[in-house]
Coordinates of C-alpha atoms and ligand atoms in Angstrom, one line a residue:
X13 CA -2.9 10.1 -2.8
X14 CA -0.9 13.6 -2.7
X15 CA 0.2 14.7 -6.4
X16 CA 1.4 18.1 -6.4
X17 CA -0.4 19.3 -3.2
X18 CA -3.7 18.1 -3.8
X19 CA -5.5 15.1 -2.7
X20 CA -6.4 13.0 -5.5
X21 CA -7.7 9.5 -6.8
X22 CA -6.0 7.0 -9.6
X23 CA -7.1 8.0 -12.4
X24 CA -8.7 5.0 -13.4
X25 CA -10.5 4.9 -10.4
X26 CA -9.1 1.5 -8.9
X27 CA -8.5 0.5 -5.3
X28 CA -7.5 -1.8 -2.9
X29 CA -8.2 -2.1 1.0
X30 CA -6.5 -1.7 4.0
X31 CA -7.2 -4.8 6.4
X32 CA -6.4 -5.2 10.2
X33 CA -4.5 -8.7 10.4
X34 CA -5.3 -9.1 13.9
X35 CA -8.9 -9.5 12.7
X36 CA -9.0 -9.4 9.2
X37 CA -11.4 -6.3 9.2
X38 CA -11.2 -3.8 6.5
X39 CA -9.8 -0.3 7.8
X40 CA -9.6 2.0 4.8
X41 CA -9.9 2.1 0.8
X42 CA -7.4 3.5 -0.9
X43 CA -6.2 4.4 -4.4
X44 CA -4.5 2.5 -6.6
X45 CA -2.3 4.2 -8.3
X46 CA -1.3 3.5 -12.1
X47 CA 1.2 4.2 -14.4
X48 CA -0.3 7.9 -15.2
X49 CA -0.5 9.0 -11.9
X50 CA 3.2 7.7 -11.1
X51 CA 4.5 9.7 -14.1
X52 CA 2.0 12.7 -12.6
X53 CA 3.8 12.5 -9.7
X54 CA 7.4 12.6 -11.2
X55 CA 6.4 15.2 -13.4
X56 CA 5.3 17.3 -10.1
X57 CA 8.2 16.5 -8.4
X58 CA 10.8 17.3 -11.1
X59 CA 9.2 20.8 -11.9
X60 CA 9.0 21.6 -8.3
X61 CA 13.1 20.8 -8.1
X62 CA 13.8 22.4 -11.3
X63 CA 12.3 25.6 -10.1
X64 CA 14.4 25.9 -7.2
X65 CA 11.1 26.0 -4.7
X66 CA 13.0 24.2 -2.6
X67 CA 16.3 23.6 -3.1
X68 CA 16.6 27.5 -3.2
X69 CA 16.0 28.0 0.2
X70 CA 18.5 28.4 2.7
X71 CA 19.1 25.5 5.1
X72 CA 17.4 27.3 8.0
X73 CA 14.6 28.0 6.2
X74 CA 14.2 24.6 4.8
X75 CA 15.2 23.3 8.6
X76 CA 12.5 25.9 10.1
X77 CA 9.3 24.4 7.8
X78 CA 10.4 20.8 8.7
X79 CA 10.2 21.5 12.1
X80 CA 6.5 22.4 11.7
X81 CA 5.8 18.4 10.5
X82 CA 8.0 16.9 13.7
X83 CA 5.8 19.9 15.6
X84 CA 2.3 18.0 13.8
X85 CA 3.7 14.5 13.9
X86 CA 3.8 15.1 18.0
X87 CA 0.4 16.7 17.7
X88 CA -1.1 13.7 16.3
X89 CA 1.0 10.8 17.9
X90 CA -1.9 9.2 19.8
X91 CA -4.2 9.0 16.3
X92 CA -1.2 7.4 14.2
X93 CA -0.2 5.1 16.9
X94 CA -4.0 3.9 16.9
X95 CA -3.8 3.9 13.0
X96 CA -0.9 1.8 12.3
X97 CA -2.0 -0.7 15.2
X98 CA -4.4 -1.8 13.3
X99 CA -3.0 -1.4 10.2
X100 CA 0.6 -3.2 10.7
X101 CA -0.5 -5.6 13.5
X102 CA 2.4 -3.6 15.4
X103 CA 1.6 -3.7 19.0
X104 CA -0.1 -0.3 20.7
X105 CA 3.7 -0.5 22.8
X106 CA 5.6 -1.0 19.4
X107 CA 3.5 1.4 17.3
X108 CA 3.4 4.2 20.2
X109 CA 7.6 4.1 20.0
X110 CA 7.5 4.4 16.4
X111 CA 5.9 7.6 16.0
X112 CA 7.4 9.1 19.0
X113 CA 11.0 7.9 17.6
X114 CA 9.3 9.2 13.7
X115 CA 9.1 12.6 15.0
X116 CA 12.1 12.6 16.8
X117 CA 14.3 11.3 13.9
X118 CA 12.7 14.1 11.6
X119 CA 13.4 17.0 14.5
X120 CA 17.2 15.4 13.5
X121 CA 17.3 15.8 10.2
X122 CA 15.5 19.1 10.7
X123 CA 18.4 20.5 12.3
X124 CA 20.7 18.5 9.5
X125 CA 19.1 20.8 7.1
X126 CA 21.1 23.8 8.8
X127 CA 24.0 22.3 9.0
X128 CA 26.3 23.7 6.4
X129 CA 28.2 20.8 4.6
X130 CA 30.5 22.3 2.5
X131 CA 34.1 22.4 3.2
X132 CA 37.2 24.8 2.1
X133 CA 40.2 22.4 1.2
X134 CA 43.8 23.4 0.7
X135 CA 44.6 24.5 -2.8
X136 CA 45.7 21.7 -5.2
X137 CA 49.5 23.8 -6.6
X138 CA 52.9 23.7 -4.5
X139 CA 52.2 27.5 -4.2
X140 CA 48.8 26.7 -2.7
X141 CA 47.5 29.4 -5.1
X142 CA 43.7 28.6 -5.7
X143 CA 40.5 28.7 -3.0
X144 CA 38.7 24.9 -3.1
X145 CA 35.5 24.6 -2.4
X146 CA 33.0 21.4 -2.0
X147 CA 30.0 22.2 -1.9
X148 CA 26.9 19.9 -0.8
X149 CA 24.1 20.2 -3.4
X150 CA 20.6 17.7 -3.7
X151 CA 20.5 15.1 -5.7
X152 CA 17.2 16.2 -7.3
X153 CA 14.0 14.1 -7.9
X154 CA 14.1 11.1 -5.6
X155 CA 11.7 8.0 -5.6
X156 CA 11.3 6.8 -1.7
X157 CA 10.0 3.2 -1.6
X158 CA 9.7 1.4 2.0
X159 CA 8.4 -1.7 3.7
X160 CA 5.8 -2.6 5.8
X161 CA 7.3 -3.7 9.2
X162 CA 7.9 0.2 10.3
X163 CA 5.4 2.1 8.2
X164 CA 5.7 5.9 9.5
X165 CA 9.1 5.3 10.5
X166 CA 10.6 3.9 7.1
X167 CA 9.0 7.1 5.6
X168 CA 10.6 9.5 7.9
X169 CA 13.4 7.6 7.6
X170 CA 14.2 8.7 4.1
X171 CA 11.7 12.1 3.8
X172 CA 14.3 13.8 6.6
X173 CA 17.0 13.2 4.9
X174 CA 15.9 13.7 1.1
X175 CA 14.3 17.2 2.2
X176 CA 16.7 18.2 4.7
X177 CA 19.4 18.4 1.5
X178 CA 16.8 19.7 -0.4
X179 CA 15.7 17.3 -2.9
X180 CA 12.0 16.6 -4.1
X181 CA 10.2 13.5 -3.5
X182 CA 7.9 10.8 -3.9
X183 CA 7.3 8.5 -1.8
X184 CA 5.5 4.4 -2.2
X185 CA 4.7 2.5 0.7
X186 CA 4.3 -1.1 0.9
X187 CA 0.2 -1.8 0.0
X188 CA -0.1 -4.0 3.1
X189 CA 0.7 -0.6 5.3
X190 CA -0.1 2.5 3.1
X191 CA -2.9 4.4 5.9
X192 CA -0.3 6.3 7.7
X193 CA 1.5 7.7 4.8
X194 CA -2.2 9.0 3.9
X195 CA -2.1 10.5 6.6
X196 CA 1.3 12.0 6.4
X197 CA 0.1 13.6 3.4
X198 CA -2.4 15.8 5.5
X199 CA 0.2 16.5 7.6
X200 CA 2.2 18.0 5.3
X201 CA -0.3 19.8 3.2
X202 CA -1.1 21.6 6.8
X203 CA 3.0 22.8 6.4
X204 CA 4.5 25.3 4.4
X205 CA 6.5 22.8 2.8
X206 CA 5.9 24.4 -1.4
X207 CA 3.5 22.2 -3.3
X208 CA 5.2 19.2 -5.9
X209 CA 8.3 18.5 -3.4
X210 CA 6.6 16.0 -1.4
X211 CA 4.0 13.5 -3.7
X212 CA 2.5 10.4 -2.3
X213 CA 1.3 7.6 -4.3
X214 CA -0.1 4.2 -2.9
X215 CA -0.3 1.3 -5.1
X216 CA 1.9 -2.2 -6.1
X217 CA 5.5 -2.5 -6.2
X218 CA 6.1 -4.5 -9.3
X219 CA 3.8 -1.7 -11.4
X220 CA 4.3 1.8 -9.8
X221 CA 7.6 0.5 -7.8
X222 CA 9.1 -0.5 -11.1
X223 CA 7.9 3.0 -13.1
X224 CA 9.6 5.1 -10.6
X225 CA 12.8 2.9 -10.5
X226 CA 12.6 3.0 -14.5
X227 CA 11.6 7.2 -14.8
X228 CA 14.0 9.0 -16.4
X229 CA 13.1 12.3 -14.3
X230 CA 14.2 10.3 -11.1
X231 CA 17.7 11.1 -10.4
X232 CA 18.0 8.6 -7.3
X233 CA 15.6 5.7 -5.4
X234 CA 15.8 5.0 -1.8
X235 CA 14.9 1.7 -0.7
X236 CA 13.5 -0.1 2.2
X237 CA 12.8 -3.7 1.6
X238 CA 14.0 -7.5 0.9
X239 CA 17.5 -8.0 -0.4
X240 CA 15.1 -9.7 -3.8
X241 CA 13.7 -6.6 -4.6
X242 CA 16.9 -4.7 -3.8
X243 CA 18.5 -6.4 -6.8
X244 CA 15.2 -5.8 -8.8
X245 CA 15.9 -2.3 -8.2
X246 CA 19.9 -2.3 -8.8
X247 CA 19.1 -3.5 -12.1
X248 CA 16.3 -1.1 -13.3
X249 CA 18.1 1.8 -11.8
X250 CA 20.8 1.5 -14.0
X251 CA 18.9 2.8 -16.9
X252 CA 19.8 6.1 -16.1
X253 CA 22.4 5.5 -13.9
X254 CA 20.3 6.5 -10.9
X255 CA 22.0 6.9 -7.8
X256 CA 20.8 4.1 -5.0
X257 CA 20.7 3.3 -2.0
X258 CA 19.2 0.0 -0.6
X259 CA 18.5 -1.2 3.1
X260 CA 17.9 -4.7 2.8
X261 CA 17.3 -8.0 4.7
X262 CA 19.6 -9.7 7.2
X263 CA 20.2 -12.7 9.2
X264 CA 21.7 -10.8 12.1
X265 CA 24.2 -13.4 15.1
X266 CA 23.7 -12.7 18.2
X267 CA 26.4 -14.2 20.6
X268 CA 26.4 -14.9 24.2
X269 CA 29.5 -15.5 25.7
X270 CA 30.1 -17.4 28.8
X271 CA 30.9 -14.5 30.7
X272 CA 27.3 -13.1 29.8
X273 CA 25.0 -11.8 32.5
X274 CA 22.5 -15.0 31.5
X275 CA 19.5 -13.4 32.8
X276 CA 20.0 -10.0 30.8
X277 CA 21.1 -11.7 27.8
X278 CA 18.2 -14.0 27.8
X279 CA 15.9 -11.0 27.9
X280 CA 17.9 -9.7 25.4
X281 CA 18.1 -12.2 23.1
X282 CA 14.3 -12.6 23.2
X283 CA 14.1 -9.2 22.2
X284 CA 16.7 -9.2 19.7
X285 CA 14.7 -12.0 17.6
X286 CA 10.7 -11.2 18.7
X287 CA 10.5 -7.8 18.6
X288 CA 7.6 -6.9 15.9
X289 CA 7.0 -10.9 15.7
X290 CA 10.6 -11.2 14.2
X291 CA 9.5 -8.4 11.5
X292 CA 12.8 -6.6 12.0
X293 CA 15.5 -6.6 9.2
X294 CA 18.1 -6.0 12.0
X295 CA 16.5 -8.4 14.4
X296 CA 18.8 -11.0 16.3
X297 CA 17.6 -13.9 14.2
X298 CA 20.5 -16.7 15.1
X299 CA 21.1 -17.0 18.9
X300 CA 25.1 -17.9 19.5
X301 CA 25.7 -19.6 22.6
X302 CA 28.3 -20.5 24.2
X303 CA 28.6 -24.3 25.2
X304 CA 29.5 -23.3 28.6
X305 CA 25.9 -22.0 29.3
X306 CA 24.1 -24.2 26.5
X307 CA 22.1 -25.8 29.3
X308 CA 21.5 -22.8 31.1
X309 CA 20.5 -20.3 29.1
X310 CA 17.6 -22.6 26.9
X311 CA 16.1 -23.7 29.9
X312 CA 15.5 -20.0 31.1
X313 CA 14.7 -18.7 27.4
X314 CA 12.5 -21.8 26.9
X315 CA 10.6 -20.8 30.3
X316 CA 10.6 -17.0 29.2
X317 CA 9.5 -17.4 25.6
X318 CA 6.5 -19.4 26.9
X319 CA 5.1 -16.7 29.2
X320 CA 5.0 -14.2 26.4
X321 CA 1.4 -12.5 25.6
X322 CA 0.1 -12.9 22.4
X323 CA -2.9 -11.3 21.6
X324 CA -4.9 -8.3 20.5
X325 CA -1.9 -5.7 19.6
X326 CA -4.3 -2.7 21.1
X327 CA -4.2 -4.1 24.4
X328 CA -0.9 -2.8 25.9
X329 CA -0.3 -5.8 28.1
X330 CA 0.4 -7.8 24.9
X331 CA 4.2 -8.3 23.4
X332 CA 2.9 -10.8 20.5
X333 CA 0.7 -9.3 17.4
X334 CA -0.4 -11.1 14.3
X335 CA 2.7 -11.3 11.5
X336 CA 1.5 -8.7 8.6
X337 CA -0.3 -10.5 6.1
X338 CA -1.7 -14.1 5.0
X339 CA 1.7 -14.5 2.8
X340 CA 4.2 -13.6 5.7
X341 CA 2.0 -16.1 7.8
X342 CA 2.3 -18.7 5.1
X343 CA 6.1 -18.1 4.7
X344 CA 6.6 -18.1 8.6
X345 CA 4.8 -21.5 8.8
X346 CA 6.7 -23.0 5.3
X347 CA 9.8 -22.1 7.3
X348 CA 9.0 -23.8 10.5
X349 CA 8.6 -27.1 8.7
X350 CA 11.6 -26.8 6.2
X351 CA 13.3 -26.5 9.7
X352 CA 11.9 -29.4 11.0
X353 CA 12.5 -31.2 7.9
X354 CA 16.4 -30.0 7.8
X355 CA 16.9 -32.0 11.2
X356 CA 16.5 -28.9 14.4
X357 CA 14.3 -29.4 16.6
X358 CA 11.6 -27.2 18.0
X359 CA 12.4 -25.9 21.3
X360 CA 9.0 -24.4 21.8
X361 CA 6.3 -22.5 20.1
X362 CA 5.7 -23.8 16.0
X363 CA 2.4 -23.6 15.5
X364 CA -0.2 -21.1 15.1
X365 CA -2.0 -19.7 18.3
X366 CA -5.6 -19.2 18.2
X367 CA -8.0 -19.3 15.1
X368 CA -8.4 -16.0 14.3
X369 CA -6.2 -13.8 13.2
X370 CA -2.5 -13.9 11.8
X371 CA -0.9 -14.8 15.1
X372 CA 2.0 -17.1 15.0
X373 CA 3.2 -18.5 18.5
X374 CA 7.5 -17.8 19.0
X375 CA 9.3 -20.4 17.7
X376 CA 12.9 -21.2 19.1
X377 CA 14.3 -24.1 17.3
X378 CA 17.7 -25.8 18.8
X379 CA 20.0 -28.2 16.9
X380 CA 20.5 -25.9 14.1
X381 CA 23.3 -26.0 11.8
X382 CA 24.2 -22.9 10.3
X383 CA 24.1 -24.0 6.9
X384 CA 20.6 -25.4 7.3
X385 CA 17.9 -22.8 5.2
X386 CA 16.5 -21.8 8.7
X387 CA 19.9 -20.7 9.5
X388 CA 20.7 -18.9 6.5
X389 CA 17.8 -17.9 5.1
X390 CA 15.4 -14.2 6.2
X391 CA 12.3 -15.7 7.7
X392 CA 11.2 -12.5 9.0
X393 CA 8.7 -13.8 11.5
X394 CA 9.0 -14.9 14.9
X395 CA 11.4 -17.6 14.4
X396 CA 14.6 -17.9 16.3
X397 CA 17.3 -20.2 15.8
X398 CA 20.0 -21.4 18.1
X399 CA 23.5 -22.5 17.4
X400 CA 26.0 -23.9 20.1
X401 CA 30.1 -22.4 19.8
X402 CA 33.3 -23.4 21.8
X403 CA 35.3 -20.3 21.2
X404 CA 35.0 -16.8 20.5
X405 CA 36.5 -17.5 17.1
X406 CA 34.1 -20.0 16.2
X407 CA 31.5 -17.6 16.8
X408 CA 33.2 -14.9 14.9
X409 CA 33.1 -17.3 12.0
X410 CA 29.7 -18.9 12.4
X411 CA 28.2 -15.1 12.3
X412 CA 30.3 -14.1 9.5
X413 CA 29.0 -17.5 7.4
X414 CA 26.1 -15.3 5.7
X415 CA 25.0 -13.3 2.8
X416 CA 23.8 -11.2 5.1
X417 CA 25.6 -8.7 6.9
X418 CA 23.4 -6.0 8.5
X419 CA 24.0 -6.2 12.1
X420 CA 24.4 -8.1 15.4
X421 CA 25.5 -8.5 18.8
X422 CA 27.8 -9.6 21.6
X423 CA 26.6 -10.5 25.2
X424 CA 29.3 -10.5 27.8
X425 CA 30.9 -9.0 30.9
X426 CA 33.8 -8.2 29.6
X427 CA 34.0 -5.0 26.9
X428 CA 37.0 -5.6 25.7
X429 CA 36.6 -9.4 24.8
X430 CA 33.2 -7.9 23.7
X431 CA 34.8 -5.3 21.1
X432 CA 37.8 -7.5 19.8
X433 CA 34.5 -9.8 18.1
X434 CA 32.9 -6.6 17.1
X435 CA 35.6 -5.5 14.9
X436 CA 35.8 -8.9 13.4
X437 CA 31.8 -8.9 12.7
X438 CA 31.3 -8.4 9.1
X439 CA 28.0 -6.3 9.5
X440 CA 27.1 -2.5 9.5
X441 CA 26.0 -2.1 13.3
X442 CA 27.1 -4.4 16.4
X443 CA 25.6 -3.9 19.9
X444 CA 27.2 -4.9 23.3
X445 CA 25.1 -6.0 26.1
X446 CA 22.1 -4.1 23.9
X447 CA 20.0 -4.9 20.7
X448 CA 18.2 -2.8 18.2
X449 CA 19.1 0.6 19.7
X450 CA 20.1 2.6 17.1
X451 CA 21.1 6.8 16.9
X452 CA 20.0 9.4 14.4
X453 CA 23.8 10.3 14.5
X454 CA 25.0 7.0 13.6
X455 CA 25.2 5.2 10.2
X456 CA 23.2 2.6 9.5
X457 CA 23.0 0.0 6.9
X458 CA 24.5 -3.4 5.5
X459 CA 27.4 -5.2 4.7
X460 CA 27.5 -7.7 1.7
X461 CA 24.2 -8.7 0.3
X462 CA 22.3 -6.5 3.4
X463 CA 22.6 -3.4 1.3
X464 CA 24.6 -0.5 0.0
X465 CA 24.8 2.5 1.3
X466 CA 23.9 4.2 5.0
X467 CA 21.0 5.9 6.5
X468 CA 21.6 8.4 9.5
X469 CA 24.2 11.0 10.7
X470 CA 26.6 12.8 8.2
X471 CA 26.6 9.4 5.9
X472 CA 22.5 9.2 5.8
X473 CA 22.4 12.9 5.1
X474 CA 25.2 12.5 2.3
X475 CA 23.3 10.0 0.3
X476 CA 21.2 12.5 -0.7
X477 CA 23.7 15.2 -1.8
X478 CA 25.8 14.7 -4.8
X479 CA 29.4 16.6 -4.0
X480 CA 30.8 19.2 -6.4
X481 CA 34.4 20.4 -5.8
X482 CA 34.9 24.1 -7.6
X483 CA 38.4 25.4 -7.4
X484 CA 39.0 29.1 -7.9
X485 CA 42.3 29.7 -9.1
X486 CA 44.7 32.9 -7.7
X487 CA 47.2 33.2 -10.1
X488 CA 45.9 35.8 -12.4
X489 CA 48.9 36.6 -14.8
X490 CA 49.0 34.1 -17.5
X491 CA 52.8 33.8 -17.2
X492 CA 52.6 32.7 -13.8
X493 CA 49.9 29.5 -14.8
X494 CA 52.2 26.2 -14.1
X495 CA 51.2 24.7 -17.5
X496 CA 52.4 27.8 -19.4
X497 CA 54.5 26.2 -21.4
X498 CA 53.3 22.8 -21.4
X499 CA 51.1 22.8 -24.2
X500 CA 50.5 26.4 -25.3
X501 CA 52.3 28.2 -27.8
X502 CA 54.8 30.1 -27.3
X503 CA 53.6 33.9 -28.4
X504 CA 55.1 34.7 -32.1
Ligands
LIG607 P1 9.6 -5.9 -0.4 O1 11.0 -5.9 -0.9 O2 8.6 -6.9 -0.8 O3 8.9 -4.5 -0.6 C1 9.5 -3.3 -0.2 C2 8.9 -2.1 -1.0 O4 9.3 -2.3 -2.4 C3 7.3 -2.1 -1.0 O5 6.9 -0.7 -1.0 C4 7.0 -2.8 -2.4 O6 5.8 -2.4 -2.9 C5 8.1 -2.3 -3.2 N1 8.5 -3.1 -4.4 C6 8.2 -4.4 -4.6 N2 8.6 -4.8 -5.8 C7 9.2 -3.8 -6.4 C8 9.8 -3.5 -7.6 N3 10.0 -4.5 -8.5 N4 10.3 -2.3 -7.9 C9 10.1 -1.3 -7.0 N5 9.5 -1.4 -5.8 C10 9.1 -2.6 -5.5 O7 9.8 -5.9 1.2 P2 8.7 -6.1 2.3 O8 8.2 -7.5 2.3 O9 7.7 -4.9 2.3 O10 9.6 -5.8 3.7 C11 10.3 -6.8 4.3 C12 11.8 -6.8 3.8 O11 12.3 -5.5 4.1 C13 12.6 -7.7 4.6 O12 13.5 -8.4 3.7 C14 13.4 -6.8 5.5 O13 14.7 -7.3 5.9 C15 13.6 -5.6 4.7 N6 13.8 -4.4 5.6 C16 15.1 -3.9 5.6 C17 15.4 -2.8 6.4 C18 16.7 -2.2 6.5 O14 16.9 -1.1 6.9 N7 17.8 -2.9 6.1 C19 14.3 -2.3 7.2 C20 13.1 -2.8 7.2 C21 12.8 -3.9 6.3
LIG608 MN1 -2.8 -3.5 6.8

């Protein structure tokens, strides 16, 4: 772990190990952090806010010594590619995009940390008589907790922004993915970043997770990770009133309209819901179609889905991995029988492929009604499920019909039939004629149950500022002050 700029061990000594789910080989021991060394880390954190290390520097400055972790992320691209492979189960393809997009992401919110915020506003009196200022300030010590499905990414995700405003971190990744925040930590200690304002602890969710959410000394949590947890965190937060923001799960539509390109939305929609084995919160999860090319379209994704390559996630031929862990696998597999059990039908894929390793064949299931579990529910493997419409309407309504609301899509030729469901989608991003793309200058995050809050461009960068307004007033002769004689005396 990384406490105040040194390397260190739990105190109590305990660990736990990092395993390779394509194989189940061990990969790494590391520490296991306890409740000492999570207030250790606080207490390094806070004292490196409070004495203005970083916070006190200008943007540029801050923006120039960020630049030098994008500049080693780069540098080591090829090792943490290799690294979170075999720790994630992402494929080499997969994994190789996530640190290139890691780096690039931070080089964004290196140049965010130069970008002066703060606005002048018209004065508040008739006479316009006072200077207003707002001015964009960190929210202090901030507890970073992500998930397991983009490991490096997640973490860059909410490090740029928290450092770019200047805040002091510390930052909990998920135990089934922890190796290449490890080696983040070297990374960083080989930058001038000031000891204290970034720590890095590894260990459980429920125990560390919860201490950090509980501190006192943590002004605001950022969170990656189910919509269950999510609430977890909403309600321990509130001890302190911490600020929060939460990226939760989804159940993300993704309709095909009849005047779709079929072969480009069949690629596309095979995308949308296997990408990562279906380990995507924003993944395309429930396949719309239209009943005009019903027939059509699952005959060519039925042919498609089949040719897929599952296999070693190291070999870069492969599209398929193992799911993360033995409990994803189990949960993937409990869905895939509640489904058939509910009454759809498996299009292809459902069982396991192979004997070793966590590797779950795709699974499209037809027949689905979207208030069947498999329709409403995150499965967060690769499980697709595939409900017929009429009209665009119904498929407005059918994608609206969720908790959820995180994202989506619309396949069809036409942008402005396209866009007029867009606006109507309840959900935080909606692609046309694309999935999963998203843009450092663009917000994203969720709708209804899928979150609160946004991550990326002016709104992502906000989350971690708190916003002070100071007015400086002009009138200078005491007679001239509007509320004179409103409430004080009259002079005797
Ligand atoms: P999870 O909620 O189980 O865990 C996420 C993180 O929270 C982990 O670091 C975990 O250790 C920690 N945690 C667990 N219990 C905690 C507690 N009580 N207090 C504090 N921290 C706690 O999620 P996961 O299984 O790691 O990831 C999968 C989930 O993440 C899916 O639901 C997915 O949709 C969601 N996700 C959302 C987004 C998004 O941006 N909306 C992105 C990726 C993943
Ligand atoms: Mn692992």
């Amino acid at each position: 772990m990384y406490i105040n700029g040194e390397f260190c061990d739990s105190e109590d000594g305990q660990t736990f190990m990092a395993t390779d789910p394509a194989n189940g080989e061990v990969i790494a021991e590391i520490s296991k952090a306890g409740i000492s060394d999570t207030k250790k880390s606080v207490d390094a954190a806070r004292k490196a806010f409070d004495s203005g290390v970083w916070s006190g520097l200008s943007g540029e400055e801050r923006s120039r010594i960020l630049k030098q972790l994008v500049d080693k992320i780069n540098e080591n691209a090829e090792k943490l590619t290799g690294l979170e492979v075999k720790d994630s189960g992402s494929t080499v393809r997969k994994a190789g995009e996530d640190i290139f997009l890691s780096a690039k992401s931070l080089n964004y919110f290196s140049k965010a940390a130069a970008v002066n915020f703060n606005e002048d506003i018209p004065g508040l009196s008739k006479e316009g008589v006072s200077k207003n200022i707002i001015r964009y300030e960190p929210v202090g010590v901030c507890a970073l907790i992500i998930p397991w499905n983009f490991p490096l990414k997640m973490a860059i995700w909410k490090l740029g922004p928290a450092l770019a405003a200047g805040n002091t971190v510390i930052l909990k990744p998920a135990m089934e993915t922890s190796v290449t925040a490890c080696e983040l930590a070297k990374l960083i200690s080989e930058t001038e970043i000031p000891k204290g304002v970034v720590n890095i602890i590894t260990g459980s969710g429920s125990v560390i997770g919860t201490e950090l959410v509980k501190n006192p000394d943590v002004d605001k949590v950022g969170f990656t990770g189910s919509t269950e947890v999510g609430k977890i965190i909403m309600q321990n937060a509130s001890s302190n009133l911490k600020k929060i923001t939460l990226e939760c799960g989804g159940k993300s539509a993704n309709i095909v309209l009849d005047d779709a390109d079929i072969e480009m939305s069949i690629d596309g929609a095979i995308y949308a819901a296997f990408y990562h084995q279906g380990q995507c919160c924003e993944g395309g999860t429930r396949l719309l179609l239209h009943e005009k090319i019903y027939d059509k379209f699952i005959s060519g994704l039925k042919e498609k889905v089949e040719r897929m390559k599952i296999g070693d996630p190291a070999d870069k031929s492969v599209t398929v991995g193992p799911v993360v862990n033995q409990d994803q696998f189990d949960t993937v597999m409990k869905y895939i029988k509640t489904g058939i059990e509910e009454g759809a039908e498996i299009l292809t894929g459902g069982k396991q492929s192979g004997s070793e390793g966590l590797f779950i064949e795709p699974t499209v299931f037809v027949n689905v009604e979207n208030k069947m579990k498999i329709a409403q529910e995150e499965i967060f493997g690769p499980v697709l499920v595939v409900i017929k419409f009429k009209d665009d309407d119904e498929a407005v309504s059918i994608a609206n019909d969720s908790v959820f609301g995180l994202a989506g899509a619309v396949w069809s030729g036409n942008d402005e039939r396209a866009l007029s469901i867009a606006d109507k989608l309840r959900t935080g991003t909606v692609w046309i004629n694309e999935y999963h793309l998203l843009s450092d200058r663009a917000p994203f995050g969720g709708y209804k149950q899928s979150g609160i809050g946004r991550e990326f461009g002016t709104e992502g960068m906000k989350e971690y500022m708190e916003a002070k307004h100071i007015h400086i007033d002009e009138i200078k002769d005491r007679s001239k002050k509007p509320w004179y004689r409103t409430v004080v005396p009259k002079d005797s």
